[in-house]
Amino acid sequence: MKSRPSSPSGAAGLRLNKYLASCGLGARRKCEDFITEGRVTVNGDIAQSLGVRVRPGDDIRVDGRTVRPAEEVTLVIYKPKGYLCSRSGLTKQRLVYELLPEEFKTLNYVGRLDLETKGLLLFTNSGALHQTLTHPSHSVEKEYEVRLDRDFDPKLIHRLIKGVHLAEGLARAVVVRQHPKAPACLTMVLAQGYNRQVRRMFAALGYKVRELERVRIGNLQGLGLAQGQYKVLGKSDLAKVTQVSDRATAPAREDAEAQRRARPAPGRSASDGGSARGAARREESGYRKPGAGSRNSGTGSRSGSSRRPPRKRT
Ligand code: URA
């Protein structure tokens, strides 16, 4: 018997794909497929659109089976080099999901690391946490240890702080520190999350990143994880993940202020398309794609038996 009809799209409640994802059925996109394939019912009716919203007490089924939100789980793994952040890849490509036991394979990674980058990587089934960590308005800091192909010119540090133009926009570091005794090594803190941002920022200045490691997310750091080892986060670690520092939000505030100042006077057209294209061109000229297929080995140990090589400190 039908208790009540499903909420029409636009009404209050949680979007159905988000609800299904919270039940551990996979990423929201995958859950949308369940809906479009007509496999999902809400209070006995087949969900007809992606805009359907659900409320507490609704009976939601996939292939006739009732589904309920899974307990929220978030873990952090120390990703070794050579593992791809993806659910599927080319044959022989190693995927980060291989590092997780079966029970955690439905979690989604947040804030990917590229193939050649190692370090802290989060996985969660919490839609709220995912949103917090990926939404531009939340400037959670990420700290990286960088080793370049040659000594970095300290006079360029301010360029990284002021920002370099990438195709997506102005990419800025909130902190850059150069190792006094190893001028090719730097610590860089970002509060943005553009794709391969560290590598592309240095490429824009003519440098190539040889080694890259993420050592902090928010205030989460120093967990002593071996390569491929993970830790399920408890309350106190979770609180650290989303800690936002004032210096991280400052660039976003400045951006908003700059946009406000740049707003054209009434009657004048705002044509910044040319400069955005120029920025993309400028970036392209400085960015050479790192050699494809040069995968390095990582242990992928999830027992933590492998030893983590000493971190290059700056
Ligand atoms: N910046 C990069 O260049 N790569 C990463 O994996 C993360 C940040």
Coordinates of N, CA, C and O in Angstrom, one line a residue, residues 152-279:
F152 N 64.7 26.5 -6.9 CA 63.7 27.4 -7.1 C 64.2 28.8 -6.9 O 64.9 29.1 -5.9
D153 N 63.8 29.8 -7.7 CA 64.3 31.2 -7.5 C 63.3 31.8 -6.4 O 62.1 32.0 -6.7
P154 N 63.9 32.1 -5.3 CA 63.0 32.6 -4.2 C 62.3 33.9 -4.5 O 61.2 34.2 -4.0
K155 N 62.8 34.6 -5.6 CA 62.1 35.8 -6.0 C 60.7 35.5 -6.6 O 59.9 36.4 -6.7
L156 N 60.5 34.2 -6.9 CA 59.2 33.9 -7.6 C 58.1 33.4 -6.5 O 57.0 33.2 -6.9
I157 N 58.5 33.4 -5.3 CA 57.5 32.9 -4.3 C 56.3 33.8 -4.3 O 55.2 33.3 -4.2
H158 N 56.5 35.1 -4.4 CA 55.4 36.0 -4.4 C 54.4 35.7 -5.6 O 53.2 36.0 -5.5
R159 N 55.0 35.2 -6.7 CA 54.1 34.9 -7.8 C 53.1 33.8 -7.5 O 51.9 33.8 -7.9
L160 N 53.6 32.8 -6.7 CA 52.7 31.7 -6.3 C 51.7 32.2 -5.3 O 50.5 31.8 -5.3
I161 N 52.0 33.2 -4.5 CA 51.1 33.7 -3.5 C 50.1 34.6 -4.2 O 48.9 34.6 -3.9
K162 N 50.6 35.5 -5.1 CA 49.7 36.4 -5.8 C 48.7 35.6 -6.7 O 47.6 36.0 -7.0
G163 N 49.3 34.5 -7.3 CA 48.4 33.7 -8.1 C 48.9 33.6 -9.5 O 49.4 34.6 -10.1
V164 N 48.8 32.4 -10.1 CA 49.2 32.2 -11.5 C 47.9 31.9 -12.2 O 47.0 31.2 -11.7
H165 N 47.8 32.3 -13.5 CA 46.6 32.0 -14.2 C 46.5 30.6 -14.8 O 47.4 30.2 -15.5
L166 N 45.5 29.8 -14.3 CA 45.3 28.5 -14.9 C 44.0 28.7 -15.7 O 43.3 29.7 -15.6
A167 N 43.7 27.7 -16.5 CA 42.5 27.8 -17.4 C 41.2 28.0 -16.5 O 40.3 28.7 -16.9
E168 N 41.2 27.4 -15.3 CA 40.0 27.5 -14.4 C 39.9 28.8 -13.7 O 38.9 29.2 -13.2
G169 N 41.0 29.5 -13.6 CA 41.0 30.8 -12.8 C 42.4 31.0 -12.2 O 43.4 30.4 -12.5
L170 N 42.4 32.0 -11.2 CA 43.6 32.3 -10.6 C 43.9 31.3 -9.5 O 43.1 31.1 -8.6
A171 N 45.1 30.7 -9.6 CA 45.5 29.6 -8.7 C 46.5 30.2 -7.7 O 47.6 30.7 -8.1
R172 N 46.2 30.2 -6.4 CA 47.0 30.8 -5.4 C 47.4 29.9 -4.3 O 46.7 29.0 -3.9
A173 N 48.6 30.1 -3.8 CA 49.1 29.4 -2.6 C 48.8 30.3 -1.4 O 49.0 31.5 -1.6
V174 N 48.5 29.7 -0.3 CA 48.4 30.5 0.9 C 49.7 30.6 1.6 O 49.9 31.6 2.3
V175 N 50.5 29.6 1.5 CA 51.8 29.6 2.1 C 52.8 28.9 1.2 O 52.5 27.9 0.6
V176 N 54.0 29.5 1.0 CA 55.1 28.8 0.3 C 56.4 29.0 1.1 O 56.7 30.2 1.5
R177 N 57.0 27.9 1.5 CA 58.3 28.0 2.2 C 59.3 27.2 1.4 O 59.0 26.1 1.1
Q178 N 60.5 27.8 1.3 CA 61.5 27.1 0.6 C 62.5 26.6 1.6 O 62.8 27.3 2.6
H179 N 63.0 25.4 1.4 CA 63.9 24.8 2.4 C 65.3 25.6 2.2 O 65.8 25.6 1.1
P180 N 65.8 26.1 3.3 CA 67.0 26.9 3.2 C 68.2 26.1 2.7 O 69.1 26.7 2.1
K181 N 68.2 24.8 3.0 CA 69.4 24.1 2.6 C 69.2 23.2 1.4 O 70.1 22.6 0.9
A182 N 67.9 23.2 0.9 CA 67.6 22.4 -0.3 C 66.7 23.3 -1.2 O 65.5 23.1 -1.1
P183 N 67.2 24.2 -1.9 CA 66.4 25.2 -2.6 C 65.5 24.6 -3.7 O 64.6 25.4 -4.2
A184 N 65.6 23.3 -4.0 CA 64.6 22.7 -4.9 C 63.4 22.2 -4.2 O 62.5 21.7 -4.8
C185 N 63.4 22.2 -2.8 CA 62.4 21.7 -2.0 C 61.5 22.8 -1.4 O 62.1 23.7 -0.8
L186 N 60.2 22.6 -1.5 CA 59.4 23.7 -0.9 C 58.2 23.0 -0.2 O 57.8 21.9 -0.5
T187 N 57.6 23.7 0.7 CA 56.3 23.4 1.3 C 55.3 24.4 0.8 O 55.6 25.6 0.7
M188 N 54.2 23.8 0.3 CA 53.2 24.7 -0.3 C 51.8 24.4 0.3 O 51.5 23.2 0.4
V189 N 51.1 25.4 0.7 CA 49.8 25.2 1.3 C 48.8 25.8 0.3 O 48.9 27.0 -0.1
L190 N 47.8 25.0 0.0 CA 46.7 25.5 -0.9 C 45.4 25.4 -0.2 O 45.2 24.6 0.7
A191 N 44.5 26.4 -0.6 CA 43.1 26.3 -0.1 C 42.2 26.1 -1.2 O 41.0 26.2 -1.0
Q192 N 42.7 25.9 -2.4 CA 41.9 25.6 -3.6 C 42.1 24.1 -4.0 O 43.0 23.5 -3.4
G193 N 41.4 23.7 -5.0 CA 41.6 22.3 -5.4 C 41.5 22.1 -6.9 O 40.8 21.2 -7.3
Y194 N 42.2 22.9 -7.6 CA 42.2 22.7 -9.1 C 42.9 21.4 -9.4 O 43.9 21.1 -8.7
N195 N 42.6 20.8 -10.5 CA 43.2 19.6 -11.0 C 44.7 19.8 -11.1 O 45.1 20.8 -11.8
R196 N 45.5 19.0 -10.5 CA 47.0 19.0 -10.6 C 47.5 20.4 -10.3 O 48.5 20.9 -11.0
Q197 N 46.9 21.0 -9.3 CA 47.2 22.5 -9.1 C 48.7 22.8 -8.9 O 49.2 23.7 -9.4
V198 N 49.3 22.0 -8.0 CA 50.7 22.3 -7.6 C 51.6 22.1 -8.8 O 52.4 23.0 -9.2
R199 N 51.4 21.0 -9.6 CA 52.3 20.8 -10.8 C 52.1 21.9 -11.8 O 53.0 22.4 -12.4
R200 N 50.8 22.3 -12.0 CA 50.6 23.3 -13.0 C 51.0 24.7 -12.6 O 51.5 25.5 -13.4
M201 N 51.0 25.0 -11.3 CA 51.4 26.3 -10.8 C 52.9 26.4 -11.0 O 53.4 27.5 -11.5
F202 N 53.7 25.4 -10.7 CA 55.1 25.4 -10.9 C 55.4 25.4 -12.4 O 56.4 26.1 -12.9
A203 N 54.6 24.6 -13.2 CA 54.9 24.6 -14.6 C 54.7 26.0 -15.3 O 55.5 26.4 -16.1
A204 N 53.7 26.7 -14.7 CA 53.5 28.1 -15.2 C 54.7 29.0 -15.0 O 54.9 29.9 -15.7
L205 N 55.6 28.6 -14.0 CA 56.8 29.4 -13.8 C 58.0 28.7 -14.4 O 59.1 29.1 -14.1
G206 N 57.8 27.7 -15.1 CA 58.9 27.0 -15.8 C 59.6 25.9 -15.1 O 60.7 25.5 -15.4
Y207 N 59.0 25.4 -14.0 CA 59.6 24.3 -13.2 C 58.8 23.0 -13.4 O 57.6 23.1 -13.6
K208 N 59.5 21.9 -13.2 CA 58.8 20.6 -13.2 C 58.8 20.0 -11.8 O 59.9 20.0 -11.2
V209 N 57.7 19.5 -11.4 CA 57.6 18.9 -10.0 C 58.1 17.4 -10.2 O 57.5 16.7 -11.0
R210 N 59.1 17.1 -9.4 CA 59.6 15.7 -9.5 C 59.0 14.8 -8.4 O 58.8 13.6 -8.7
E211 N 58.8 15.4 -7.3 CA 58.2 14.6 -6.2 C 57.1 15.5 -5.5 O 57.3 16.7 -5.3
L212 N 56.0 14.8 -5.2 CA 54.9 15.6 -4.6 C 54.2 14.7 -3.6 O 53.8 13.5 -3.9
E213 N 54.0 15.3 -2.4 CA 53.4 14.5 -1.3 C 52.4 15.4 -0.6 O 52.8 16.5 -0.2
R214 N 51.2 14.9 -0.3 CA 50.3 15.7 0.5 C 50.4 15.2 1.9 O 50.2 14.0 2.2
V215 N 50.8 16.2 2.8 CA 51.1 15.8 4.2 C 50.0 16.3 5.2 O 50.1 16.0 6.4
R216 N 49.1 17.1 4.7 CA 48.1 17.6 5.6 C 46.8 18.0 4.9 O 46.8 18.5 3.8
I217 N 45.7 17.7 5.5 CA 44.3 18.1 5.0 C 43.7 18.8 6.2 O 43.4 18.1 7.3
G218 N 43.3 20.0 6.1 CA 42.8 20.7 7.3 C 43.8 20.7 8.3 O 45.0 21.2 8.1
N219 N 43.5 20.1 9.4 CA 44.5 20.0 10.5 C 44.9 18.5 10.7 O 45.5 18.2 11.8
L220 N 44.5 17.7 9.8 CA 44.8 16.3 9.9 C 46.2 16.0 9.3 O 46.4 16.2 8.1
Q221 N 47.1 15.5 10.1 CA 48.5 15.3 9.7 C 49.2 14.4 10.7 O 48.6 14.1 11.7
G222 N 50.4 14.0 10.3 CA 51.2 13.2 11.2 C 50.6 12.0 11.8 O 50.7 11.7 13.0
L223 N 49.9 11.2 11.0 CA 49.3 10.0 11.5 C 50.2 8.8 11.5 O 49.9 7.7 12.0
G224 N 51.4 8.9 10.9 CA 52.3 7.8 10.9 C 51.9 6.7 10.0 O 52.3 5.5 10.3
L225 N 51.1 6.9 9.0 CA 50.6 5.8 8.1 C 51.7 5.3 7.2 O 52.4 6.2 6.6
A226 N 51.8 4.0 7.0 CA 52.7 3.5 6.0 C 52.1 3.6 4.6 O 50.8 3.9 4.5
Q227 N 52.8 3.5 3.5 CA 52.2 3.5 2.2 C 51.1 2.5 2.1 O 51.3 1.3 2.4
G228 N 49.9 2.9 1.6 CA 48.8 2.0 1.4 C 48.1 1.7 2.7 O 47.0 1.0 2.6
Q229 N 48.5 2.2 3.8 CA 47.8 2.0 5.1 C 46.7 3.0 5.3 O 46.9 4.2 4.8
Y230 N 45.6 2.6 5.9 CA 44.5 3.6 6.1 C 44.1 3.6 7.6 O 44.5 2.7 8.3
K231 N 43.4 4.6 7.9 CA 42.8 4.7 9.3 C 41.4 5.3 9.2 O 41.1 6.3 8.5
V232 N 40.5 4.6 9.8 CA 39.1 5.0 9.9 C 39.1 6.2 10.9 O 39.6 6.0 12.0
L233 N 38.5 7.3 10.5 CA 38.6 8.5 11.4 C 37.5 8.5 12.4 O 36.3 8.3 12.1
G234 N 37.9 8.8 13.6 CA 36.9 9.0 14.7 C 36.6 10.5 14.8 O 37.0 11.3 13.9
K235 N 35.8 10.8 15.8 CA 35.2 12.2 15.9 C 36.3 13.2 15.9 O 36.2 14.2 15.2
S236 N 37.3 13.0 16.7 CA 38.3 14.1 16.8 C 39.1 14.3 15.5 O 39.4 15.4 15.1
D237 N 39.5 13.2 14.8 CA 40.2 13.3 13.6 C 39.2 14.0 12.5 O 39.7 14.8 11.7
L238 N 38.0 13.6 12.6 CA 37.0 14.2 11.6 C 36.9 15.7 11.8 O 36.9 16.5 10.8
A239 N 36.9 16.1 13.0 CA 36.8 17.6 13.3 C 38.1 18.3 12.7 O 38.0 19.4 12.2
K240 N 39.2 17.6 12.7 CA 40.4 18.2 12.2 C 40.4 18.4 10.7 O 40.9 19.4 10.1
V241 N 39.7 17.5 10.0 CA 39.7 17.5 8.6 C 39.1 18.8 8.0 O 39.5 19.3 7.1
T242 N 38.0 19.2 8.7 CA 37.3 20.4 8.2 C 37.7 21.7 8.8 O 37.1 22.7 8.5
Q243 N 38.8 21.7 9.6 CA 39.2 22.9 10.2 C 39.7 23.9 9.1 O 40.6 23.5 8.3
V244 N 39.2 25.1 9.2 CA 39.6 26.1 8.2 C 40.3 27.2 8.9 O 39.9 27.7 9.9
S245 N 41.4 27.6 8.4 CA 42.2 28.7 9.0 C 41.8 30.0 8.3 O 41.4 30.0 7.2
D246 N 42.0 31.1 9.1 CA 41.7 32.4 8.5 C 42.5 32.7 7.3 O 42.0 33.3 6.3
R247 N 43.7 32.3 7.3 CA 44.6 32.6 6.2 C 44.1 31.9 4.9 O 44.3 32.3 3.8
A248 N 43.4 30.7 5.1 CA 42.9 30.0 3.9 C 41.7 30.7 3.3 O 41.5 30.7 2.1
T249 N 40.9 31.4 4.1 CA 39.7 32.0 3.6 C 40.0 33.4 3.1 O 39.3 33.9 2.3
A250 N 41.2 33.9 3.4 CA 41.5 35.3 3.0 C 41.5 35.4 1.5 O 40.9 36.4 0.9
P251 N 42.2 34.5 0.7 CA 42.2 34.7 -0.8 C 40.7 34.7 -1.3 O 40.4 35.5 -2.2
A252 N 39.8 33.9 -0.8 CA 38.5 33.8 -1.3 C 37.8 35.2 -1.0 O 37.1 35.7 -1.9
R253 N 38.1 35.7 0.1 CA 37.5 37.0 0.4 C 38.1 38.1 -0.5 O 37.3 38.9 -1.0
E254 N 39.4 38.0 -0.8 CA 40.0 39.0 -1.7 C 39.4 38.8 -3.1 O 39.1 39.8 -3.8
D255 N 39.2 37.5 -3.5 CA 38.6 37.3 -4.9 C 37.2 38.0 -5.0 O 36.9 38.7 -5.9
A256 N 36.4 37.8 -3.9 CA 35.1 38.4 -3.9 C 35.2 39.9 -4.0 O 34.5 40.6 -4.8
E257 N 36.1 40.5 -3.3 CA 36.3 41.9 -3.3 C 36.8 42.4 -4.6 O 36.3 43.4 -5.2
A258 N 37.8 41.6 -5.2 CA 38.3 42.0 -6.6 C 37.2 42.0 -7.6 O 37.0 42.8 -8.5
Q259 N 36.3 40.9 -7.5 CA 35.2 40.8 -8.4 C 34.2 42.0 -8.3 O 33.7 42.6 -9.3
R260 N 34.0 42.4 -7.0 CA 33.1 43.5 -6.8 C 33.7 44.8 -7.4 O 33.0 45.5 -8.1
R261 N 35.0 44.9 -7.2 CA 35.7 46.1 -7.8 C 35.6 46.1 -9.3 O 35.5 47.1 -10.0
A262 N 35.8 44.9 -9.9 CA 35.9 44.8 -11.4 C 34.5 44.9 -12.1 O 34.5 44.9 -13.3
R263 N 33.4 44.9 -11.3 CA 32.1 45.0 -11.9 C 32.0 46.2 -12.7 O 32.4 47.3 -12.3
P264 N 31.6 46.1 -14.0 CA 31.6 47.2 -14.9 C 30.6 48.3 -14.5 O 29.6 48.0 -13.9
A265 N 31.0 49.5 -14.8 CA 30.0 50.6 -14.5 C 28.8 50.4 -15.4 O 28.9 49.8 -16.5
P266 N 27.6 50.8 -14.9 CA 26.4 50.7 -15.7 C 26.6 51.2 -17.1 O 27.2 52.2 -17.3
G267 N 26.1 50.4 -18.1 CA 26.2 50.8 -19.5 C 27.4 50.3 -20.2 O 27.5 50.3 -21.4
R268 N 28.4 49.8 -19.4 CA 29.6 49.2 -20.1 C 29.6 47.7 -20.0 O 29.1 47.1 -19.1
S269 N 30.1 47.1 -21.1 CA 30.0 45.6 -21.1 C 31.2 45.0 -20.4 O 32.3 45.6 -20.4
A270 N 30.9 43.9 -19.7 CA 31.9 43.2 -19.0 C 32.5 42.1 -19.8 O 32.0 41.0 -19.9
S271 N 33.5 42.3 -20.6 CA 34.1 41.3 -21.5 C 35.4 40.9 -21.0 O 36.4 41.5 -21.3
D272 N 35.4 39.8 -20.1 CA 36.7 39.3 -19.7 C 37.0 38.0 -20.3 O 37.9 37.3 -20.0
G273 N 36.2 37.6 -21.3 CA 36.4 36.4 -22.0 C 37.8 36.3 -22.6 O 38.4 35.3 -22.6
G274 N 38.2 37.4 -23.2 CA 39.5 37.4 -23.9 C 40.6 37.2 -22.9 O 41.5 36.4 -23.2
S275 N 40.5 37.8 -21.7 CA 41.6 37.6 -20.8 C 41.6 36.2 -20.2 O 42.6 35.6 -20.0
A276 N 40.4 35.6 -20.1 CA 40.4 34.2 -19.6 C 41.0 33.3 -20.6 O 41.8 32.4 -20.3
R277 N 40.7 33.5 -21.9 CA 41.3 32.7 -23.0 C 42.8 32.9 -22.9 O 43.6 32.0 -23.1
G278 N 43.2 34.2 -22.7 CA 44.6 34.5 -22.7 C 45.3 33.7 -21.5 O 46.4 33.2 -21.7
A279 N 44.6 33.6 -20.4 CA 45.1 32.9 -19.3 C 45.3 31.5 -19.6 O 46.4 30.9 -19.3

